[in-house]
Coordinates of N, CA and C in Angstrom, one line a residue:
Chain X
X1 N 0.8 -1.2 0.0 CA 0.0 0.0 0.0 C 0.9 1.2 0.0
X2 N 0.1 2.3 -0.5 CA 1.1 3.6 -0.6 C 1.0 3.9 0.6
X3 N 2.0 4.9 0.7 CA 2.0 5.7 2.3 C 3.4 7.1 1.7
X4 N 2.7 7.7 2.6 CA 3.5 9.4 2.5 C 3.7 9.9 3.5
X5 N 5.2 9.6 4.1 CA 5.7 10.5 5.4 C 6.3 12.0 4.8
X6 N 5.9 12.9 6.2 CA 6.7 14.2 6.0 C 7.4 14.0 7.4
X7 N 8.2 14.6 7.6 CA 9.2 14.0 8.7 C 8.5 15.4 9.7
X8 N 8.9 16.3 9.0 CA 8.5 17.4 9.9 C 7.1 18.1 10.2
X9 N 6.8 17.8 11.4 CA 5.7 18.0 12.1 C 5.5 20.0 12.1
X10 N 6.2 20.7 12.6 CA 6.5 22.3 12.7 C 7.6 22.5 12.0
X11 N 7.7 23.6 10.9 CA 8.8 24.5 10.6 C 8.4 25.8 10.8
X12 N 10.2 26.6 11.4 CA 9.4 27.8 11.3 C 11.0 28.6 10.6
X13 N 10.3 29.9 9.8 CA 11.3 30.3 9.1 C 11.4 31.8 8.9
X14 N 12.4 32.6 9.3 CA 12.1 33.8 9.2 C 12.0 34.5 7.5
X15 N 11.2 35.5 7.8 CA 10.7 35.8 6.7 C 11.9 36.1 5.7
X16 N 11.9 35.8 4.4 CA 12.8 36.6 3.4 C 13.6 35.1 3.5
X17 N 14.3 33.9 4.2 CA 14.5 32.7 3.7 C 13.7 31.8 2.9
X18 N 14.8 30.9 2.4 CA 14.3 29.9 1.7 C 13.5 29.1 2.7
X19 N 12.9 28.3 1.9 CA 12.1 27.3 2.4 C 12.2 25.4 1.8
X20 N 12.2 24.7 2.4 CA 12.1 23.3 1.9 C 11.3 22.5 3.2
X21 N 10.0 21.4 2.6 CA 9.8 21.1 3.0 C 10.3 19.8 2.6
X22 N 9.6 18.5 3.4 CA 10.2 17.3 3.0 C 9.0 16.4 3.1
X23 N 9.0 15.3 2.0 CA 8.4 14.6 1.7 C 8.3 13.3 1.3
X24 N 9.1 11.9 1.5 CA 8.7 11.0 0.9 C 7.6 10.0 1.0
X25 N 7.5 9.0 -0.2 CA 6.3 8.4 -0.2 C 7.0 6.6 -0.1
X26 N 6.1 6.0 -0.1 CA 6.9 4.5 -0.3 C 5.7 3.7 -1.6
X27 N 5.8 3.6 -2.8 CA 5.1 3.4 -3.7 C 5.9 2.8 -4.8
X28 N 5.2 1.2 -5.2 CA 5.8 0.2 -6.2 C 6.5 1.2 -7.8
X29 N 5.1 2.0 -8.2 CA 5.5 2.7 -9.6 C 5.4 3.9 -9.8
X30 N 5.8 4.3 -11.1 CA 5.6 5.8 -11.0 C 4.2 6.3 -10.5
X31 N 4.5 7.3 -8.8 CA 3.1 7.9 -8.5 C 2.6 9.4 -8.9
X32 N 1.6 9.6 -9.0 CA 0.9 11.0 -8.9 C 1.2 11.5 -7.7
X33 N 2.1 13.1 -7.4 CA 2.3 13.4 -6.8 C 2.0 15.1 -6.6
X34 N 1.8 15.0 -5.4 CA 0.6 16.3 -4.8 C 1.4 17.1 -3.4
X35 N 1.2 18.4 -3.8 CA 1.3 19.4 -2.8 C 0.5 20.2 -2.7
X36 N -0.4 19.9 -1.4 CA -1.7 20.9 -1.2 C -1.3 21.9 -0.1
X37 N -1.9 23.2 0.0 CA -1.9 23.9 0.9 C -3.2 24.6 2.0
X38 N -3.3 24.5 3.1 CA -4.4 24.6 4.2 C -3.9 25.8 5.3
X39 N -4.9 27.1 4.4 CA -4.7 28.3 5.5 C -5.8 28.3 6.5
X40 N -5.5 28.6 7.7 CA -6.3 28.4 8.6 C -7.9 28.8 8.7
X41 N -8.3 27.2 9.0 CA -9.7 27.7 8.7 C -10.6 27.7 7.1
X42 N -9.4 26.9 6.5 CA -10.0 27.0 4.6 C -9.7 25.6 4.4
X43 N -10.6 25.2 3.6 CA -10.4 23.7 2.4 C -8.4 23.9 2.0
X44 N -8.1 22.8 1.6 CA -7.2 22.7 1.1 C -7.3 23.0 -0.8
X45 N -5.8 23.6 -1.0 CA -5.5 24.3 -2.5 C -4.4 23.8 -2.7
X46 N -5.0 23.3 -4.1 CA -3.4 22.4 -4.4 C -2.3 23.7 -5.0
X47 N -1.4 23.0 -4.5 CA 0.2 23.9 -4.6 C 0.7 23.6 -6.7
X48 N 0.7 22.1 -6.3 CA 1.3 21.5 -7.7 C 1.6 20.4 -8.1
X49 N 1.3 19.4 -8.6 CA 1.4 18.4 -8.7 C 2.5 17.6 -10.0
X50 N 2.8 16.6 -9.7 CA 3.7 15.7 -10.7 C 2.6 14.7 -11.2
X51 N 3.5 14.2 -12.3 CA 2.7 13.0 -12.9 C 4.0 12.1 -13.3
X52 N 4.5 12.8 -14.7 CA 5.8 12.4 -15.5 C 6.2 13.4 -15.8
X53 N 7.7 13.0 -16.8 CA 8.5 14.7 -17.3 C 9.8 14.8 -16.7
X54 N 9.7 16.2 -16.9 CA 10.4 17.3 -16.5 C 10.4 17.4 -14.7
X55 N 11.6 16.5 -13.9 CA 11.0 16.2 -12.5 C 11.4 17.5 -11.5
X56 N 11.1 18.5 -12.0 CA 11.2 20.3 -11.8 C 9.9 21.1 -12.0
X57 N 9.4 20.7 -10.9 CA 7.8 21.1 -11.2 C 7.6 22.9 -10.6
X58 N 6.8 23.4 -11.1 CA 6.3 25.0 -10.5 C 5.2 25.2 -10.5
X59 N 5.0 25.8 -9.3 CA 3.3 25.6 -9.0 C 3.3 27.3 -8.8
X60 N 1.9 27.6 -7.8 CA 1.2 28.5 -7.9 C 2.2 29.4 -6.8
X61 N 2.2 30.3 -6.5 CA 2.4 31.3 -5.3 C 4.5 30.9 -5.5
X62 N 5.0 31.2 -6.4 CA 6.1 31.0 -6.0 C 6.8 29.5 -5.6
X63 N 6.1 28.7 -5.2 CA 6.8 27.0 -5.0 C 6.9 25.8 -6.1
X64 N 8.0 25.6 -6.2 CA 8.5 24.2 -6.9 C 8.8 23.2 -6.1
X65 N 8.7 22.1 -6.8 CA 9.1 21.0 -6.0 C 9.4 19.7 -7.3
X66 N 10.9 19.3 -6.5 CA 11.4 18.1 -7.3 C 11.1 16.4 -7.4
X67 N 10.8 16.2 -7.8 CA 10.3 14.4 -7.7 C 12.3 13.9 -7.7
X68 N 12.2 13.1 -6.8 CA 13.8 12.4 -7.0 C 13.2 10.6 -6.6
X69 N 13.4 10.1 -7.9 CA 13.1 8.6 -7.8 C 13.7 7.7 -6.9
X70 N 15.1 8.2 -6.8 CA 16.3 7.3 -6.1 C 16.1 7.5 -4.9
X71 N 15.2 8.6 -4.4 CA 15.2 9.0 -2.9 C 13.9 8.9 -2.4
X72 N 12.4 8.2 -3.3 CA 11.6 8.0 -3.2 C 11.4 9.8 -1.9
X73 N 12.0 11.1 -2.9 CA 11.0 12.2 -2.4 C 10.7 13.4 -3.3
X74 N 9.7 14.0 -2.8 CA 9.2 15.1 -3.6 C 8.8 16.1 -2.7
X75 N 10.4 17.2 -2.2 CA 10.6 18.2 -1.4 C 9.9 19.6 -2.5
X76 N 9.0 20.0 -1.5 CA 8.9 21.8 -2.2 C 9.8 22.6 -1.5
X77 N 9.7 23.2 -2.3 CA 10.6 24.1 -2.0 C 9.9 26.2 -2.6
X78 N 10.5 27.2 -2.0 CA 10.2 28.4 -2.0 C 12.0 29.0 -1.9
X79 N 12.0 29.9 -2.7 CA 12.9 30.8 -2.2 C 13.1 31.6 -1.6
X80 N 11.8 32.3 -1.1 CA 11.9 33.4 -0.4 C 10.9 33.3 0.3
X81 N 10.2 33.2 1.5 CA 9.0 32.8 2.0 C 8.5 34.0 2.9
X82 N 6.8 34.4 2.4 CA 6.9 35.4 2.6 C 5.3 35.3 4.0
X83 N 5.3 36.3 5.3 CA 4.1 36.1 6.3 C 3.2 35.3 5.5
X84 N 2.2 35.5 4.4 CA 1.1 35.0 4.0 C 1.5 33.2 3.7
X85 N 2.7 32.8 3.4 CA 2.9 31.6 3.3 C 3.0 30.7 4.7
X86 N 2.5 31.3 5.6 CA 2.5 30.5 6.8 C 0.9 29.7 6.8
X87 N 1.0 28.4 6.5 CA -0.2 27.6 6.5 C 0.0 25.8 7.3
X88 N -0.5 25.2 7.0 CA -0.5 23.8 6.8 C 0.2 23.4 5.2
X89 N 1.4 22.4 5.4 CA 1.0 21.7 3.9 C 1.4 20.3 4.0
X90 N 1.0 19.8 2.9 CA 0.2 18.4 2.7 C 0.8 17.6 1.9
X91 N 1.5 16.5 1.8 CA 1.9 16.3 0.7 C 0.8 15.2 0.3
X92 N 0.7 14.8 -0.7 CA -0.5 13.7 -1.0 C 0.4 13.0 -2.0
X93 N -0.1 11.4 -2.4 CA 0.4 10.3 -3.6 C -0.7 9.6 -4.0
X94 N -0.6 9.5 -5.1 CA -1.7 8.5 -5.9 C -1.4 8.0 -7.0
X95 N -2.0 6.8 -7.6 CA -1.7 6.0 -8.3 C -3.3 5.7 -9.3
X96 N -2.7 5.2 -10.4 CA -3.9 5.4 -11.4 C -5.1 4.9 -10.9
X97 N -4.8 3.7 -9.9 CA -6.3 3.1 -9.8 C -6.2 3.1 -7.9
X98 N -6.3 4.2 -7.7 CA -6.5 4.3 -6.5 C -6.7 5.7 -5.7
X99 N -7.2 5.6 -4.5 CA -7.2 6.7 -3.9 C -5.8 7.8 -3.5
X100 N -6.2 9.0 -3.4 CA -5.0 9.9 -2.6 C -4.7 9.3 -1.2
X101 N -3.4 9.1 -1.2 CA -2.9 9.2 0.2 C -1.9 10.3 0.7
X102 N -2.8 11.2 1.3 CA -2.2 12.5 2.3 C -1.3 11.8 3.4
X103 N 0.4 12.8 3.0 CA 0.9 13.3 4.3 C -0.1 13.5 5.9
X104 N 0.6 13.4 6.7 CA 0.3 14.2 7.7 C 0.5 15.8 7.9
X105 N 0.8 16.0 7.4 CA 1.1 17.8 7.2 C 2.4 18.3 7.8
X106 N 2.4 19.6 7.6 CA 3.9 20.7 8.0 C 3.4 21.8 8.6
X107 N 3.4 22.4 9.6 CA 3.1 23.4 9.8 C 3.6 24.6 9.3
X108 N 3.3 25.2 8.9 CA 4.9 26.4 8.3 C 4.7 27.5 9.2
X109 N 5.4 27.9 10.0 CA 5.4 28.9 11.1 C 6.2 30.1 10.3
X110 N 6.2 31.4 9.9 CA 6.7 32.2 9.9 C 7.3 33.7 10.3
X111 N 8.7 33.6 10.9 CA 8.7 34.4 12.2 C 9.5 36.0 11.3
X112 N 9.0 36.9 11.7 CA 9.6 38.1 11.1 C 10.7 38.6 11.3
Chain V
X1 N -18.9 31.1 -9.8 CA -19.0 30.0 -9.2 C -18.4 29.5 -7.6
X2 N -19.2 29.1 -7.0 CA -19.4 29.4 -5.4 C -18.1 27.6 -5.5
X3 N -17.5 27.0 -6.2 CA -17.3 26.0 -6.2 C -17.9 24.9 -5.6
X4 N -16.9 24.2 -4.2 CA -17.6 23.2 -3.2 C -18.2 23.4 -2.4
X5 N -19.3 23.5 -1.6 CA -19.9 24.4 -0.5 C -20.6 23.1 0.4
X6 N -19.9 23.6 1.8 CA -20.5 22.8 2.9 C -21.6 23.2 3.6
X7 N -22.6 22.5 3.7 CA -23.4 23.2 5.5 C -23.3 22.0 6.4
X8 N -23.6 22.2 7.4 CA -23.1 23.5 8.2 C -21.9 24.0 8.6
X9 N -21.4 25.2 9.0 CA -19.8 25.0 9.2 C -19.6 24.9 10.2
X10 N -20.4 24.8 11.3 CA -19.9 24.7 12.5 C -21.6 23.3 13.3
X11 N -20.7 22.5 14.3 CA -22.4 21.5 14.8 C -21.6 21.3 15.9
X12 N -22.4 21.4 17.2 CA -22.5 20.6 18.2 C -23.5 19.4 18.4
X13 N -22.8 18.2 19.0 CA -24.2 17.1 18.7 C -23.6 16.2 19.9
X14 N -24.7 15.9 21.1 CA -24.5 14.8 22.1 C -24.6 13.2 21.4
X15 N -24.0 12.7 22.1 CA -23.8 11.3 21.7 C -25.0 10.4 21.4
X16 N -24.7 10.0 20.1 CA -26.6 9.4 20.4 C -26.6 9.9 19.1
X17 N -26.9 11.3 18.8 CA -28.2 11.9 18.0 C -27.5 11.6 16.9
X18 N -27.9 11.7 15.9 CA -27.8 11.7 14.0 C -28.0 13.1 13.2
X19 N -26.9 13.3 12.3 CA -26.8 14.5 11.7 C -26.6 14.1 10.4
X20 N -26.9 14.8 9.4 CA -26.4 14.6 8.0 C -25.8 16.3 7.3
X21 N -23.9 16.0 7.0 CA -23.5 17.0 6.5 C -23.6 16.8 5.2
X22 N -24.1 18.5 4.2 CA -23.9 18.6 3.3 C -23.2 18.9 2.2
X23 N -23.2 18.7 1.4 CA -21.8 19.2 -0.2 C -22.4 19.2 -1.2
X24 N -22.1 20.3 -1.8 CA -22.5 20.9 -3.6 C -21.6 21.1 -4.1
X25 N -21.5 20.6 -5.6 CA -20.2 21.2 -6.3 C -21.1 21.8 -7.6
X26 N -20.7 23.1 -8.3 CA -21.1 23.3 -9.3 C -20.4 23.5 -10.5
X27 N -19.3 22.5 -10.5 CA -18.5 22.5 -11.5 C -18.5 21.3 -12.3
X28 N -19.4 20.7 -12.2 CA -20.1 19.8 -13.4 C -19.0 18.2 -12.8
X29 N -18.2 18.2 -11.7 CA -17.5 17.2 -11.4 C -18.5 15.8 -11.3
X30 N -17.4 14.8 -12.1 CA -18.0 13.6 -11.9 C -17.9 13.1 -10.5
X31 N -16.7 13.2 -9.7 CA -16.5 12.2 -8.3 C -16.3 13.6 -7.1
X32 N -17.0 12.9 -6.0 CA -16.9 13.6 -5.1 C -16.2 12.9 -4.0
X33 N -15.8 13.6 -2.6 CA -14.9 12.5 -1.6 C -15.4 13.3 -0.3
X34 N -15.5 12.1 0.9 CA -15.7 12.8 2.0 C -14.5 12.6 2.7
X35 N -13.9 13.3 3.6 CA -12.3 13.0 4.3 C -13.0 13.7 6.1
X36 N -12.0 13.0 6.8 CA -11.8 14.0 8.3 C -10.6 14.5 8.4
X37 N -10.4 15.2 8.9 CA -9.1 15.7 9.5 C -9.1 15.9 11.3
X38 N -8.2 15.3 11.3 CA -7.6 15.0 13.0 C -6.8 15.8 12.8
X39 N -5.9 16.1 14.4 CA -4.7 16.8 14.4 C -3.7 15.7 14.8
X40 N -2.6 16.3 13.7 CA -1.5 15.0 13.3 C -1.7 13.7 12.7
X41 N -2.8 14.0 12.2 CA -3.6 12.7 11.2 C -3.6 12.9 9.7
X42 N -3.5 14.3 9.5 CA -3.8 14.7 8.2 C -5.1 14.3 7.8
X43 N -5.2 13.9 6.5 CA -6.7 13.9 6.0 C -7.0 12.6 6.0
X44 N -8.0 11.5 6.1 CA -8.1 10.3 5.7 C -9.6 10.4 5.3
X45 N -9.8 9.4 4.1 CA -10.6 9.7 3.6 C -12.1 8.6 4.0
X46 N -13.2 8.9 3.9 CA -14.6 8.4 4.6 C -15.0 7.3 3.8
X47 N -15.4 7.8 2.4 CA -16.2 8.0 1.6 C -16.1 8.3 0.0
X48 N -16.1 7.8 -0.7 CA -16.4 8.8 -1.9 C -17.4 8.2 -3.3
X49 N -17.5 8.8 -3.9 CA -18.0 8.6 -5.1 C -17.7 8.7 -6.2
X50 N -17.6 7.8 -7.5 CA -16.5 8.3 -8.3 C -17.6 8.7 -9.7
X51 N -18.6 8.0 -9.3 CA -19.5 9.1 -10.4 C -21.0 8.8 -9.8
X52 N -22.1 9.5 -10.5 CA -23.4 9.5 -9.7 C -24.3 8.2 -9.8
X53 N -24.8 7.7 -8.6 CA -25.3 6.4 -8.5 C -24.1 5.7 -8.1
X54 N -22.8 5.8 -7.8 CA -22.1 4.7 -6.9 C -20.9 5.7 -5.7
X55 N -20.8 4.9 -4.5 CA -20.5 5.0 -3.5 C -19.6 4.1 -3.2
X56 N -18.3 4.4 -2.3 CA -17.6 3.1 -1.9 C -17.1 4.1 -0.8
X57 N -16.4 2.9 0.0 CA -15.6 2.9 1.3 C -14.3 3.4 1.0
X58 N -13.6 4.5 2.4 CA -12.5 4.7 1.9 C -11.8 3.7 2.9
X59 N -11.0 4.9 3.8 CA -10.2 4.4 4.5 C -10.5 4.1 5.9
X60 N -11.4 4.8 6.4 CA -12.1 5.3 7.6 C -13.8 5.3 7.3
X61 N -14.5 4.2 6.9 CA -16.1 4.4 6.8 C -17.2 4.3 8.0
X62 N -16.5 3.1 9.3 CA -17.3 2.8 9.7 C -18.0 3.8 10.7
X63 N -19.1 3.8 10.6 CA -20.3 5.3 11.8 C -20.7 6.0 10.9
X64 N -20.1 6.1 9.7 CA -21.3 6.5 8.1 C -21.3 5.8 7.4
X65 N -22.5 7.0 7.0 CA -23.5 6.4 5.7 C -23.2 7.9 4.8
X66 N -23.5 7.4 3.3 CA -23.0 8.3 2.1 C -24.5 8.7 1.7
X67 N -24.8 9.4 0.4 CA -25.5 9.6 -0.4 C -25.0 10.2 -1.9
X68 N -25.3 9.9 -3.0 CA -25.1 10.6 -3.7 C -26.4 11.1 -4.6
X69 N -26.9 12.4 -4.0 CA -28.0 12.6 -4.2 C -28.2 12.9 -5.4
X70 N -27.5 13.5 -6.3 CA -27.4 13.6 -7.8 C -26.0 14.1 -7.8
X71 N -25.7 14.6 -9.5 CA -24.2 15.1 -10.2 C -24.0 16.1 -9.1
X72 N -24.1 16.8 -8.2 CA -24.1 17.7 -7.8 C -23.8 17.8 -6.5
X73 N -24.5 16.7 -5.5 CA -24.8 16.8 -4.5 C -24.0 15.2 -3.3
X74 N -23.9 15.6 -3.0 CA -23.1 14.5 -1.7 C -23.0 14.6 -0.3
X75 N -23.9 13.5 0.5 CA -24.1 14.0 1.8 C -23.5 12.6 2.8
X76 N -23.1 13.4 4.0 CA -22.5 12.5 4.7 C -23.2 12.3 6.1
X77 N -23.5 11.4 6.5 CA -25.0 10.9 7.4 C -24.0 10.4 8.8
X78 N -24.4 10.6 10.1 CA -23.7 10.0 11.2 C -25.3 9.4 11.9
X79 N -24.8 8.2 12.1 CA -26.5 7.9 12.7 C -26.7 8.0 14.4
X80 N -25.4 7.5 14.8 CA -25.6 7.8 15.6 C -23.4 8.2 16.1
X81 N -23.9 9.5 17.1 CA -22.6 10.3 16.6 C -22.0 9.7 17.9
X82 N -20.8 9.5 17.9 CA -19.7 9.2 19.4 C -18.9 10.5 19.6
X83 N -18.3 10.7 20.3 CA -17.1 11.7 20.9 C -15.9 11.4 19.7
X84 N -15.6 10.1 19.3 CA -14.6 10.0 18.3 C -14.7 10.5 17.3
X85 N -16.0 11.0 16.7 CA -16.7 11.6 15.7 C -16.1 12.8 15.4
X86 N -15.6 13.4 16.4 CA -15.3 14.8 16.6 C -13.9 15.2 15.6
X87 N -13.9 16.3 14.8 CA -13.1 16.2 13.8 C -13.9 17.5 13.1
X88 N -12.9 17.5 11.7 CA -13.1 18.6 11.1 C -13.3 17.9 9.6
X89 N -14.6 18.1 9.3 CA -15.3 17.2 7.8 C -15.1 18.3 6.4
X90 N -14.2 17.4 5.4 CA -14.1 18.3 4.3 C -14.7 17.4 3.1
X91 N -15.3 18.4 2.6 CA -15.7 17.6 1.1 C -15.0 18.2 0.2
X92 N -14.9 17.1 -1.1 CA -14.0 17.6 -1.9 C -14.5 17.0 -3.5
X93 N -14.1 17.5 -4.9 CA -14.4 17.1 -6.4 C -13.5 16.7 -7.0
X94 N -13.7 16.4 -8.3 CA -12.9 16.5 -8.9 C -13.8 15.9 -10.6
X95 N -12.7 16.1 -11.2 CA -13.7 16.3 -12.6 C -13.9 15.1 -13.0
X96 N -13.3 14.0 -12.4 CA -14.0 12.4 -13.2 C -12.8 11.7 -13.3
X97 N -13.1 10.4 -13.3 CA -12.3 9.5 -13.6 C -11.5 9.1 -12.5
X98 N -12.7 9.0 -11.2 CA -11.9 8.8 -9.9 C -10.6 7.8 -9.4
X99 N -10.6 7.0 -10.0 CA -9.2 5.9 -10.3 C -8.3 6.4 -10.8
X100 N -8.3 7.3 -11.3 CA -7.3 8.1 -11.7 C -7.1 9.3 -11.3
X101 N -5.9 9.1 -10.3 CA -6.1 10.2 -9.1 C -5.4 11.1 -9.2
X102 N -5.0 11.3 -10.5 CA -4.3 12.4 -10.8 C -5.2 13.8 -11.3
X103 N -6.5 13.6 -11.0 CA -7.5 14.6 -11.4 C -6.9 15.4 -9.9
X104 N -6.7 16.6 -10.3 CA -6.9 17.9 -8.8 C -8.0 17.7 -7.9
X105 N -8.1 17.6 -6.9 CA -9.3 17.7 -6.3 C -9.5 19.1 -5.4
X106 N -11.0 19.0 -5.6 CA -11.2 20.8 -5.3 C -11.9 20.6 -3.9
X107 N -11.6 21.3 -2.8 CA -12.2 21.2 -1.6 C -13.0 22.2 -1.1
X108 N -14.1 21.9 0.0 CA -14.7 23.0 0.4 C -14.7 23.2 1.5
X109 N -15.3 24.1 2.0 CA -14.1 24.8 3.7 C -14.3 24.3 4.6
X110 N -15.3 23.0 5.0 CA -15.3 22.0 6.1 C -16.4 22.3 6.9
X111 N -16.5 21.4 7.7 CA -17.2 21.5 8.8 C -16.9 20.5 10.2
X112 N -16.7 21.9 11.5 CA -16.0 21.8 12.6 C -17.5 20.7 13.5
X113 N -17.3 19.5 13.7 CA -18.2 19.1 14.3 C -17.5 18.4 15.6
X114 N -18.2 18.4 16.8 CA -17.7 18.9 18.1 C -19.3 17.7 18.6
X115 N -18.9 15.9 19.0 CA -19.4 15.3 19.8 C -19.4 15.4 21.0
X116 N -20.8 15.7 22.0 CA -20.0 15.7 23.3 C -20.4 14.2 23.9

């Protein structure tokens, strides 16, 4: 069965650093891969997701995130992280014939 | 377009009673999903439907019941509610071809339900 750890439970980052979060999944084949984001109090928004390709993905608000096969992970990443990016995020995995399996989440604390 | 829309957003309910939460999507989505969220659980999912007239189990079903009341509509029934109940209920879409989970899914902003 799939499964998707994020190692880190809280980050916090002062404003104007980079950012990485961390993500791997444990999954037989190439999976569908998901970065959602949860501002307090709202449905979740996805960030950006993988399928195949180009394993240098760019999503919405400034974040990318890399699929790396050998390391079974798909870390996003931000360069510059700004108050409004302090949320919940999520990583999720899925496979053609099956449901999403969500991370447990990240907090993203951002300190000024 | 109002997207996915929950009622109610907020329920208190003593142990025992039965509530039914609701979800609309008006984006013509074939599959809808019911999920909870715990804290440090992340999302796990109830429920879903991957087009109208069928229903299956996800990960977490047992203490509901589903509906798929038409293309539109998806309701999630507690018959009788426990303290474990207690969580934060998100519904969510997506445009079809629910096996194929690479469709985006679109979520709506939940509902805080509080067993006592």
């Amino acid at each position: 069965a799939q499964s998707v750890t994020q190692p880190d439970i809280h980050i916090t980052v002062s404003e104007g650093a980079s950012l990485e979060l961390r993500c791997n999944y444990s999954y037989g084949a190439t999976p569908y891969l998901f970065w959602y984001v949860q501002s307090p109090g709202q449905g979740l928004q996805l960030l950006l997701k993988y399928f195949s390709g180009d394993t240098l993905v760019q999503g919405i608000k400034g974040f990318e995130a890399e699929f790396k096969r050998s390391q079974s992970s798909f870390n996003l990443r931000k360069p510059s992280v700004h108050w409004s990016d302090a949320a919940e995020y999520f990583c999720a995995v899925g496979e053609q014939y099956s449901t999403l399996t969500f991370g447990k989440g990240t907090m993203l604390l951002v300190s000024p | 377009n109002a997207g996915v829309t929950q009622t109610p957003k907020f329920q208190v309910l003593k142990t025992g009673q039965s509530m039914t939460l609701q979800c609309a999507q008006d984006m013509n989505h074939n599959s809808m999903y019911w999920y909870r969220q715990d804290p440090g659980m992340g999302l796990r999912l109830i429920y879903y439907s991957a087009s109208e007239g069928t229903t299956d189990k996800g990960e977490v079903p047992n203490g509901y019941n589903v509906s798929r009341l038409n293309k539109r509509e998806f309701s999630l029934r507690l018959e009788s509610a426990a303290p474990s109940q207690t969580s934060v209920y998100f519904c969510a879409s997506s445009v079809g071809g629910f096996r194929v989970s690479y469709n985006e899914q679109f979520f709506g902003p939940g509902t805080r339900l509080t067993v006592l």
